[in-house]
mmCIF file of C-alpha atoms in Angstrom:
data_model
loop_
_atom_site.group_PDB
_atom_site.id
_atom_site.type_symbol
_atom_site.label_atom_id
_atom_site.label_comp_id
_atom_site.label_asym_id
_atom_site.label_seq_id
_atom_site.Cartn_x
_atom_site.Cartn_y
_atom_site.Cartn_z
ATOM 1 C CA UNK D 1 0.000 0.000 0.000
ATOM 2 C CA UNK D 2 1.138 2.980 -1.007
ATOM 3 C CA UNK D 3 1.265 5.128 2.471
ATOM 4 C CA UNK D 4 4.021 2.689 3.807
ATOM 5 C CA UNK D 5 6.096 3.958 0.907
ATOM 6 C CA UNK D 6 5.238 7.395 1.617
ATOM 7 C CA UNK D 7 6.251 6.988 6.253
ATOM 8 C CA UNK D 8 9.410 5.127 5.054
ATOM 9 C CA UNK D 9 12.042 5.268 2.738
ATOM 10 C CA UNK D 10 11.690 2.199 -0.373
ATOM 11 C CA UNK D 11 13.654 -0.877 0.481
ATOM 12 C CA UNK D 12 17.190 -0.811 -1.570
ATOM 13 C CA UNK D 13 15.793 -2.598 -4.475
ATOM 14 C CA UNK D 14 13.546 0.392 -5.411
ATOM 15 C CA UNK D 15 16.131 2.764 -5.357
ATOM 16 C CA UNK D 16 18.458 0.320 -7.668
ATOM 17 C CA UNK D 17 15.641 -0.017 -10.637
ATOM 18 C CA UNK D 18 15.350 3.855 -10.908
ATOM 19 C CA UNK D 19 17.725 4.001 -13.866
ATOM 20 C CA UNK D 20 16.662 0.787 -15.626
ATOM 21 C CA UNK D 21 12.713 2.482 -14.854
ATOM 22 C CA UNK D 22 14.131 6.185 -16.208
ATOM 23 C CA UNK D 23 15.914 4.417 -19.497
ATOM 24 C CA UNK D 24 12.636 3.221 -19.758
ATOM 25 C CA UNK D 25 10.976 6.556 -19.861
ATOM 26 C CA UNK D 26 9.524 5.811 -16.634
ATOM 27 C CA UNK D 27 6.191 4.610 -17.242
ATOM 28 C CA UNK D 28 3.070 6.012 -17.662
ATOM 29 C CA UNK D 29 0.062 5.237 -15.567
ATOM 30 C CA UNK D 30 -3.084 6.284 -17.864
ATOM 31 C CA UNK D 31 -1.677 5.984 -21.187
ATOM 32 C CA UNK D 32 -2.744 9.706 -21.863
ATOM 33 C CA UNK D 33 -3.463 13.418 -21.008
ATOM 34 C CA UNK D 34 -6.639 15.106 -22.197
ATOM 35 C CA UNK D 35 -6.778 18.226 -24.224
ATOM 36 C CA UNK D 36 -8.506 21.252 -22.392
ATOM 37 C CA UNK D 37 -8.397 25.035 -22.730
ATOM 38 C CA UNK D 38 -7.555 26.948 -19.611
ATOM 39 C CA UNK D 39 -11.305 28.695 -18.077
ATOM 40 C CA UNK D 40 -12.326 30.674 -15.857
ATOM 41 C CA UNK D 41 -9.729 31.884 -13.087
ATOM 42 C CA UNK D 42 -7.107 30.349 -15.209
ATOM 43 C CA UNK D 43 -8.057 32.151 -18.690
ATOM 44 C CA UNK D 44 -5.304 34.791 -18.153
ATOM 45 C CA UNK D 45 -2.383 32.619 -17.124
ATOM 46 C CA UNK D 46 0.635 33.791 -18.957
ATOM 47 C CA UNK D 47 1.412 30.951 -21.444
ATOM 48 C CA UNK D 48 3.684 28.253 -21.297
ATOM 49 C CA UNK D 49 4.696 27.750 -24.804
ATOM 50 C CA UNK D 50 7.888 26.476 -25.419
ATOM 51 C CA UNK D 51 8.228 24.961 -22.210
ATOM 52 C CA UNK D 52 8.820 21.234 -21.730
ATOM 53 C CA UNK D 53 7.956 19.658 -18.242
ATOM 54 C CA UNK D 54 8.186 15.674 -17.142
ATOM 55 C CA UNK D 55 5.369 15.603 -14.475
ATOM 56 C CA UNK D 56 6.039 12.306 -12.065
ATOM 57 C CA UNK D 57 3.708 10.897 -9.489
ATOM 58 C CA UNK D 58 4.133 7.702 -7.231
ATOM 59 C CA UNK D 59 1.849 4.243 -8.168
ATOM 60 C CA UNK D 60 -1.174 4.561 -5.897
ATOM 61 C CA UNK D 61 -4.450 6.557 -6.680
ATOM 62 C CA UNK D 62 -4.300 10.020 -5.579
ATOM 63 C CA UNK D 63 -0.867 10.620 -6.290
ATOM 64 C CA UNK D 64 -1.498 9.461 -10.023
ATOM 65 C CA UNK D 65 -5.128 11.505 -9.871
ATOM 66 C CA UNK D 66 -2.984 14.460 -9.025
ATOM 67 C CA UNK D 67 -0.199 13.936 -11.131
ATOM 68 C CA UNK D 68 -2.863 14.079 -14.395
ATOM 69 C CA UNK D 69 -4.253 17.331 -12.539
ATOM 70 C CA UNK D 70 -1.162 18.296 -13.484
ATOM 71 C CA UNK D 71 -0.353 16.881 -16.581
ATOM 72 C CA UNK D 72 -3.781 18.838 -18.522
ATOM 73 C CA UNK D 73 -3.125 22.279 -16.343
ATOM 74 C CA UNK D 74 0.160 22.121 -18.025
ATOM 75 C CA UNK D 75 -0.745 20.685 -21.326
ATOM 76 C CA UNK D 76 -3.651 23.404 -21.717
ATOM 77 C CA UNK D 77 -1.195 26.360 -21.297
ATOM 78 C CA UNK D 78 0.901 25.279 -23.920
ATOM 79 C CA UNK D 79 3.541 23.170 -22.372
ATOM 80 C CA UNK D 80 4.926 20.095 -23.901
ATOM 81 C CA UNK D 81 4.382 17.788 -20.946
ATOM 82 C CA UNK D 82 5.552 14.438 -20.730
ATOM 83 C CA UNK D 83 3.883 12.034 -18.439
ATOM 84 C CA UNK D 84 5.962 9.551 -16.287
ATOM 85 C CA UNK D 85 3.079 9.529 -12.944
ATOM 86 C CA UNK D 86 3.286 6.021 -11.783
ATOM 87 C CA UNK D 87 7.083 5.788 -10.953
ATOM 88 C CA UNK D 88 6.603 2.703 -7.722
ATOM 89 C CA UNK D 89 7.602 4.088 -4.869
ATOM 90 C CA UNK D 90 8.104 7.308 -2.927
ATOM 91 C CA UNK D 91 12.205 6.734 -2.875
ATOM 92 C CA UNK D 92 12.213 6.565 -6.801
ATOM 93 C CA UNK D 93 9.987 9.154 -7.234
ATOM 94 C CA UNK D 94 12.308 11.675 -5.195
ATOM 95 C CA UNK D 95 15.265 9.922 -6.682
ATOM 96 C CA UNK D 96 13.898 10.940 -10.372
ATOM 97 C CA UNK D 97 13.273 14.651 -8.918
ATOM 98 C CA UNK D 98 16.849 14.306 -7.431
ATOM 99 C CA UNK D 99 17.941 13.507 -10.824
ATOM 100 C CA UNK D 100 16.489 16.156 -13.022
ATOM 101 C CA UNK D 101 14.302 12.686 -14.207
ATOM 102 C CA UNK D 102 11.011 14.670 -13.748
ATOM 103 C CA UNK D 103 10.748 18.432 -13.198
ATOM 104 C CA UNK D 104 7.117 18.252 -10.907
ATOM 105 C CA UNK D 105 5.280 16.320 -9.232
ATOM 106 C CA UNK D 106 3.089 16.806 -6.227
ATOM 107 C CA UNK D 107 4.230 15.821 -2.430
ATOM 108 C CA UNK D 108 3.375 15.817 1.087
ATOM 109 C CA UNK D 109 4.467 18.028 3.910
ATOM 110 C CA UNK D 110 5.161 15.132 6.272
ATOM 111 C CA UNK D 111 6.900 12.686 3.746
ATOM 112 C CA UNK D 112 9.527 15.600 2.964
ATOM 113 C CA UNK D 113 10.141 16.437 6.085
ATOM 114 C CA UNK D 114 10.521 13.092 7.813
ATOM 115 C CA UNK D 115 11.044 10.229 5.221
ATOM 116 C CA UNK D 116 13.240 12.948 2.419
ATOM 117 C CA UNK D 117 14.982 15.247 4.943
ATOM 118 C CA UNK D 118 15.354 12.794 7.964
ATOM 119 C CA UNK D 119 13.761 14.467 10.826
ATOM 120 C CA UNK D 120 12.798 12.197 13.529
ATOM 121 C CA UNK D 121 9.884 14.329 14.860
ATOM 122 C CA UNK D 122 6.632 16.303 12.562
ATOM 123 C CA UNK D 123 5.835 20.002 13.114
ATOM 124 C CA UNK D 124 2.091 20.136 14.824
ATOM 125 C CA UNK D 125 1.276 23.559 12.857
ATOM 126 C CA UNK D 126 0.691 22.881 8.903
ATOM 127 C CA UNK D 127 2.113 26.182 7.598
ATOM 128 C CA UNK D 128 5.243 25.699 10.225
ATOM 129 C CA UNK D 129 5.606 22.572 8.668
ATOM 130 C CA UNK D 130 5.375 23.073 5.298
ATOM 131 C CA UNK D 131 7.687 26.342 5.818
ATOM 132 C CA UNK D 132 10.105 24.087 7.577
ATOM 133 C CA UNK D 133 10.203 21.646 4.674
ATOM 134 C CA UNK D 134 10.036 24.023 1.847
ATOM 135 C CA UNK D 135 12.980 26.399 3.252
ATOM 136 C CA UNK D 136 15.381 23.294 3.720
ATOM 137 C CA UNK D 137 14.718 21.547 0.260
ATOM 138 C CA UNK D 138 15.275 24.845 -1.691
ATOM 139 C CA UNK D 139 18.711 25.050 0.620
ATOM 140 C CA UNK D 140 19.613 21.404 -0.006
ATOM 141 C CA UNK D 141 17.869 20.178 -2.817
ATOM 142 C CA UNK D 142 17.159 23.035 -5.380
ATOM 143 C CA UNK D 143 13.504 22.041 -4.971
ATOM 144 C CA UNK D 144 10.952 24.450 -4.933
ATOM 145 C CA UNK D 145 7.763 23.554 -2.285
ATOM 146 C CA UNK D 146 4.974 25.693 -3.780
ATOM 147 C CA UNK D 147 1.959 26.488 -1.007
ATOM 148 C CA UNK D 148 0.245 23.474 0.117
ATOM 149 C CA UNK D 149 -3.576 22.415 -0.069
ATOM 150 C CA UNK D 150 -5.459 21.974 2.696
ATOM 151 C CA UNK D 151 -6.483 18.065 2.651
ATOM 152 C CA UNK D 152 -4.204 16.603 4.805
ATOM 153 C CA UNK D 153 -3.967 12.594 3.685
ATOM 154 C CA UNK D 154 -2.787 11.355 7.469
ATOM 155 C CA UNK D 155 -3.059 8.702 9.137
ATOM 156 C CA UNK D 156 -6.726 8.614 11.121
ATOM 157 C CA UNK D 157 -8.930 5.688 12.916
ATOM 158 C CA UNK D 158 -12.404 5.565 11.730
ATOM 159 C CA UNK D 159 -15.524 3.521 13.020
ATOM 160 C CA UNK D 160 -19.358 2.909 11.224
ATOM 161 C CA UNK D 161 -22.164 4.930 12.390
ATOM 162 C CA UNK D 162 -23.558 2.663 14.441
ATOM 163 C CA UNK D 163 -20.674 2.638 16.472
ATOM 164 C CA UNK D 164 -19.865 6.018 16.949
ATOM 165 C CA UNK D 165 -24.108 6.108 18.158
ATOM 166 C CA UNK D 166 -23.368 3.688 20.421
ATOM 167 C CA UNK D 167 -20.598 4.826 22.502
ATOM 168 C CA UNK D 168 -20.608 8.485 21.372
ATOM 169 C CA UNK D 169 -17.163 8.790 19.827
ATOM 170 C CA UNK D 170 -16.141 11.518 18.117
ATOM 171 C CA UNK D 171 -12.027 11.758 18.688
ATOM 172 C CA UNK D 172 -9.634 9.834 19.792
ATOM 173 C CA UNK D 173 -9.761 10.956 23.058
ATOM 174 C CA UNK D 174 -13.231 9.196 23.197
ATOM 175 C CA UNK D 175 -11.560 5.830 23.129
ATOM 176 C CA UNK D 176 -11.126 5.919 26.880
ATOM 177 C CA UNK D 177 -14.256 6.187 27.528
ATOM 178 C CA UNK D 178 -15.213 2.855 25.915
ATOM 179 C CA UNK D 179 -15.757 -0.027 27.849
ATOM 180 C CA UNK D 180 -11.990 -2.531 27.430
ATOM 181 C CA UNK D 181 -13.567 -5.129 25.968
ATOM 182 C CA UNK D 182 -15.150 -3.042 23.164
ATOM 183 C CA UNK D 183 -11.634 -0.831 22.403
ATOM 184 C CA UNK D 184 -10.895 -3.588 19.297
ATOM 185 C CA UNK D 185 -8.510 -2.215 16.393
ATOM 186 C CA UNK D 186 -7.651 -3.477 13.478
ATOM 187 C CA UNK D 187 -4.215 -1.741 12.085
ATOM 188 C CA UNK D 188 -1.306 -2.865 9.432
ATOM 189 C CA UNK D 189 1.116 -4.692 11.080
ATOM 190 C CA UNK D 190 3.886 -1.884 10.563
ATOM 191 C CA UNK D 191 1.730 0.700 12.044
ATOM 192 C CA UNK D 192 1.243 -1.587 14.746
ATOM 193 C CA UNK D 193 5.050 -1.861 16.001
ATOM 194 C CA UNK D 194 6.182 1.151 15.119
ATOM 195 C CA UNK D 195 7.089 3.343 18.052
ATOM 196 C CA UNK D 196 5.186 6.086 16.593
ATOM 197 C CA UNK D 197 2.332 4.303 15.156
ATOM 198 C CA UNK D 198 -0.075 2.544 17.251
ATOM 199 C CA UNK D 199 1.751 1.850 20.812
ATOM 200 C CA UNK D 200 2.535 5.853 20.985
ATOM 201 C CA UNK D 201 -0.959 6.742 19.785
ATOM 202 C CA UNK D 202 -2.221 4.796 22.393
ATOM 203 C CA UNK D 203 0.065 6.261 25.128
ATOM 204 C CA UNK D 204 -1.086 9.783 23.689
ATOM 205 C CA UNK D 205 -4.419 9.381 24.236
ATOM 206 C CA UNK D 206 -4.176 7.415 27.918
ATOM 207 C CA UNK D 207 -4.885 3.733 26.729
ATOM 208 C CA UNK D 208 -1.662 2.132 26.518
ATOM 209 C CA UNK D 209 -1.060 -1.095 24.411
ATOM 210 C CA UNK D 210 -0.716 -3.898 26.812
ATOM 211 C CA UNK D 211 -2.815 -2.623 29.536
ATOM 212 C CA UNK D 212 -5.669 -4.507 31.245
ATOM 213 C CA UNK D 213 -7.393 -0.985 31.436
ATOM 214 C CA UNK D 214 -5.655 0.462 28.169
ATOM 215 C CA UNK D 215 -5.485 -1.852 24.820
ATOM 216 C CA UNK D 216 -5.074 -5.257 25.881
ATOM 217 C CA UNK D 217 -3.361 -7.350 23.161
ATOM 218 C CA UNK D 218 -6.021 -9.613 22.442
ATOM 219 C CA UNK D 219 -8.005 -6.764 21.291
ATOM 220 C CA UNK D 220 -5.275 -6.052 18.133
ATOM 221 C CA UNK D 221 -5.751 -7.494 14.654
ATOM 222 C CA UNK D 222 -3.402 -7.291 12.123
ATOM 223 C CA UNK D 223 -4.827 -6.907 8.661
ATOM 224 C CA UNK D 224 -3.529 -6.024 4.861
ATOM 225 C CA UNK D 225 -3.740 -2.257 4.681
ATOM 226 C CA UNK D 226 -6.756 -2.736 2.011
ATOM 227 C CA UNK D 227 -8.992 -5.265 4.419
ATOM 228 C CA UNK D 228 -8.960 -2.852 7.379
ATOM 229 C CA UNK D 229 -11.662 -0.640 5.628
ATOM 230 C CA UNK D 230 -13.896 -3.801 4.902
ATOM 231 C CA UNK D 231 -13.115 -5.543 8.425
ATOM 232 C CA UNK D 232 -13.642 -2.169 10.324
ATOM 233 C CA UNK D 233 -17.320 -1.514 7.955
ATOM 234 C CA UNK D 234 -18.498 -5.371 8.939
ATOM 235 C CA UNK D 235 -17.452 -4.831 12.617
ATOM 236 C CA UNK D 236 -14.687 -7.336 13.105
ATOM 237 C CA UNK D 237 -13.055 -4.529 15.289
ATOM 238 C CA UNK D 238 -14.763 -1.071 16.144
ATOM 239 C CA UNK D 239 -11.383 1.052 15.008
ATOM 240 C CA UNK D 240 -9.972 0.977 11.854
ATOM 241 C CA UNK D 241 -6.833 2.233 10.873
ATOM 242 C CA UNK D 242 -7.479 4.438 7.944
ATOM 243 C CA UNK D 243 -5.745 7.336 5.581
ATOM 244 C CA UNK D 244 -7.792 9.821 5.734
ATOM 245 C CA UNK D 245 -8.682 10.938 1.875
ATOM 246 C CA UNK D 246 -8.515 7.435 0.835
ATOM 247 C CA UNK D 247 -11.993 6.698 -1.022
ATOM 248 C CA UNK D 248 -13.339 3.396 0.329
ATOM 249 C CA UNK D 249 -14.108 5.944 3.715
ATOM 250 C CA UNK D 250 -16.821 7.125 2.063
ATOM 251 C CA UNK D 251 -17.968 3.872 -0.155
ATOM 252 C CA UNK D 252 -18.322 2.112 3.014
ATOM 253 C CA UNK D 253 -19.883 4.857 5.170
ATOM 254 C CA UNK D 254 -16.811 5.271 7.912
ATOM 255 C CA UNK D 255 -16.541 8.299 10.216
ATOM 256 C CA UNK D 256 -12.791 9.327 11.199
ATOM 257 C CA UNK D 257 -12.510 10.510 14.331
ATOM 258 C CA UNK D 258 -10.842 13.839 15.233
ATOM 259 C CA UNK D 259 -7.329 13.661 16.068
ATOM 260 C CA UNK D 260 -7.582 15.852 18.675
ATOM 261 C CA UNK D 261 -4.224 15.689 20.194
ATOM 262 C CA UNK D 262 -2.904 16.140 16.840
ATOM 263 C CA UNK D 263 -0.391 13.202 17.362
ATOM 264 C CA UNK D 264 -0.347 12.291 13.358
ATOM 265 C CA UNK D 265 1.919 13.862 11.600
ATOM 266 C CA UNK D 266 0.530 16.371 8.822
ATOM 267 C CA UNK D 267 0.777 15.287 5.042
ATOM 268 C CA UNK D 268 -0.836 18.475 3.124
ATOM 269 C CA UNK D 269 0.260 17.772 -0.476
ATOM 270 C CA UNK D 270 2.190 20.738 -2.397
ATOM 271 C CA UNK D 271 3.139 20.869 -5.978
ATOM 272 C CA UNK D 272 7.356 20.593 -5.977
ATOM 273 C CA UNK D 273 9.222 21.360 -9.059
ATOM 274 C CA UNK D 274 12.818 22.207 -9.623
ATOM 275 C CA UNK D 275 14.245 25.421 -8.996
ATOM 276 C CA UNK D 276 15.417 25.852 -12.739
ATOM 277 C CA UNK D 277 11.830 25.437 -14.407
ATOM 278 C CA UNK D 278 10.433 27.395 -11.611
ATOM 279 C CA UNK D 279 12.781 30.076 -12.568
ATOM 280 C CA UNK D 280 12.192 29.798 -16.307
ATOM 281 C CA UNK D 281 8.492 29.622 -15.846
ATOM 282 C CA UNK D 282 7.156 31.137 -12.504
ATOM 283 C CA UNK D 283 3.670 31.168 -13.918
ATOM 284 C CA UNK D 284 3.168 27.605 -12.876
ATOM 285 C CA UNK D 285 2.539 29.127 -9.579
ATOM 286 C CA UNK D 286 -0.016 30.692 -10.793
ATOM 287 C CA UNK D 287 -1.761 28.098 -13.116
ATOM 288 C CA UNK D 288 -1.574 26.052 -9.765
ATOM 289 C CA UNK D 289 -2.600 28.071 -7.104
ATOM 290 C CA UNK D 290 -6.261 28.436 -7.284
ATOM 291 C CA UNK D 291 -6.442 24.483 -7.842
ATOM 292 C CA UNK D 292 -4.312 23.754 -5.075
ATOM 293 C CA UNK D 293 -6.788 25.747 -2.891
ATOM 294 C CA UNK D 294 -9.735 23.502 -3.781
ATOM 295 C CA UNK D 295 -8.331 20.643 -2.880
ATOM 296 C CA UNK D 296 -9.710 19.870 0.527
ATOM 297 C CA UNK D 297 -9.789 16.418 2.530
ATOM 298 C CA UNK D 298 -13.773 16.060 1.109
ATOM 299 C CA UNK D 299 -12.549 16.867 -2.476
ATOM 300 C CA UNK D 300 -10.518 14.171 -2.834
ATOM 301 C CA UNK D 301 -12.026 11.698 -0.731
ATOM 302 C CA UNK D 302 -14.728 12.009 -3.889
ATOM 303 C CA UNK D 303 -12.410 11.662 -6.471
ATOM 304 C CA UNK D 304 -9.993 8.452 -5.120
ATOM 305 C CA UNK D 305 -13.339 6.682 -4.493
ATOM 306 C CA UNK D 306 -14.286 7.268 -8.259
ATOM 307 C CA UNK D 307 -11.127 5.444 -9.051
ATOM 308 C CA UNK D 308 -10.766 3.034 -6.119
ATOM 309 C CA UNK D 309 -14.210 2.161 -5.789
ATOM 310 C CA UNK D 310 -15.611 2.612 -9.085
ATOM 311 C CA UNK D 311 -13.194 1.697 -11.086
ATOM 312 C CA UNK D 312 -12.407 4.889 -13.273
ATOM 313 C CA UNK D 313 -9.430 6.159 -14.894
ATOM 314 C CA UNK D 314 -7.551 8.546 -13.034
ATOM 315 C CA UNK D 315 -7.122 10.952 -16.210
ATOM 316 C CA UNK D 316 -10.877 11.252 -16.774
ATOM 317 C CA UNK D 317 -11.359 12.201 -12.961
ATOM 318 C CA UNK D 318 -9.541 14.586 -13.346
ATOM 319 C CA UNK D 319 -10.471 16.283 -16.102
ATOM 320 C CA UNK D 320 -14.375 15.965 -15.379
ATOM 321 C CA UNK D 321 -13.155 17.493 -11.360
ATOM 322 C CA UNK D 322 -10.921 20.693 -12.823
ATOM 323 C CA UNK D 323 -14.200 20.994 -15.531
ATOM 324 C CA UNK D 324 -16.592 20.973 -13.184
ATOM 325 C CA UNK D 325 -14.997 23.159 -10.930
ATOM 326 C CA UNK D 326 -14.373 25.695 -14.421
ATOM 327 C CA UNK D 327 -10.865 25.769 -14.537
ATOM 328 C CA UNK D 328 -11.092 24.215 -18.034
ATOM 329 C CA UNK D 329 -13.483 24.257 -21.215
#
């Protein structure tokens, strides 16, 4: 799944096929980019013509939805875009960046800052955080962080309706106030023994792993990251371990509960580009900007179940979202 790749850095063997993946062009993950014309607050964006941009994305759903956001924003402002979203992996994809492989691609907040940059603890505040991460990639990296949206794909626990009805949970910190016995989880089993995954969550919120009157360890099942959404919907545990935009939340009815210790890390997704095509063409910003704004947890939890749930090509989502919402004719 692809949020491990996105906490941790890829295993060695990812990194190694980057340059047999970039002699291959990369990949593409749709087969193509539609044709639009730039509308409404767009219409006056200074034009990209003559400008050639590689726009990369990692293999799992949103990050290949937002990569084609990309790819026709580009594409209708006159760039020649080429599209290489599907690179596997979140170390390949920065490796290609790295590399001058790809010249944009969108990111998150918390993966620069902790799995890219190395820091061993997240920033509460969003804008410190994404301040913190762009100022120290520009520094080191020649990458350029543009401003971040304001979904914020983290990691969350979710229960059904019925549930949250029956022992009025709303956050995290509600937990304790369910009876033991009921305080069943199902998680990954990475998130599960990682010191800052479930056992520190846990100690955040005053329910300890291990503890006959926190979490005991009968109440834990481990699961595939895909079967927690189903096991958590038929009740085989009332928490779920969830990401929070991912789509089968709202196929399947879930409710996340409110982190409200703020113990997850934040993962706002910004567009990053090198610092020598945002030089050459600091329109992008721009073109970008009032997209980037409209892409809110709800927004995309939409879209990824269109193409998780339904079935749909990432490409078309995304050009039926950006027409809907008149940024293209």
């Amino acid at each position: 799944m692809r949020r491990t790749s996105l906490r941790l850095a890829a295993v060695a063997t990812t990194l190694s096929a980057l340059p047999v993946l970039a002699g291959c062009g990369l990949g593409t993950a749709g087969g193509y980019v539609p044709t639009a014309e730039l509308a409404g607050p767009l219409s006056d964006t200074e034009s990209l013509d003559g400008a050639t941009i590689a726009v990369g994305s990692k293999n799992f759903s949103e990050s290949v939805l937002l990569g084609k956001i990309a790819l026709i924003l580009l594409k209708a402002d006159g760039a020649d875009v080429t599209d290489l979203t599907n690179i596997p992996g979140s170390a390949s994809a920065r490796q290609a960046a790295l590399e001058d492989e790809i010249d944009l691609q969108w990111e998150y907040t918390g993966t620069g800052w902790i799995t890219y940059l190395g820091h061993d603890k997240p920033i509460k505040d969003e804008h410190e955080q994404y301040t913190a991460v762009r100022d120290e990639d520009l520094a080191k990296n020649d990458l350029v962080w543009l401003p971040p949206a304001p979904m914020n794909n983290t990691y969350g626990f979710a229960v059904t309706k019925q549930v949250q009805e029956k022992f009025g949970v709303q956050s995290l910190s509600d937990i304790k106030d369910v009876p033991v016995a009921e305080r069943t989880f199902c998680t990954e089993s990475e998130f599960a023994n990682r010191p800052d995954g479930l056992n520190g969550m846990l100690k955040t919120y005053g329910i300890p792993k291990g503890s006959p009157q926190g979490v005991p360890e009968k109440n834990l099942q481990i699961y595939q990251t895909g079967a927690i959404y189903d096991a958590t919907a038929q009740g085989r545990c009332n928490f779920g371990e969830v990401f929070t935009t991912d789509g089968r939340i709202v196929a399947l009815d879930l409710q996340v509960l409110k982190d409200d210790k703020q113990y997850f890390p934040n993962y706002n997704v910004s567009v990053v580009a090198s610092k020598d095509v945002m030089d050459a063409y600091p329109q992008i910003a721009d073109l970008v900007a009032p997209v980037t704004d409209e892409l809110t947890n709800d927004v995309l939890l939409k879209l990824n179940a269109q193409i998780d749930v339904d079935g749909r090509e990432p490409a078309d989502v995304a050009h039926e979202w950006l027409q809907e919402e008149g940024f293209i004719a």
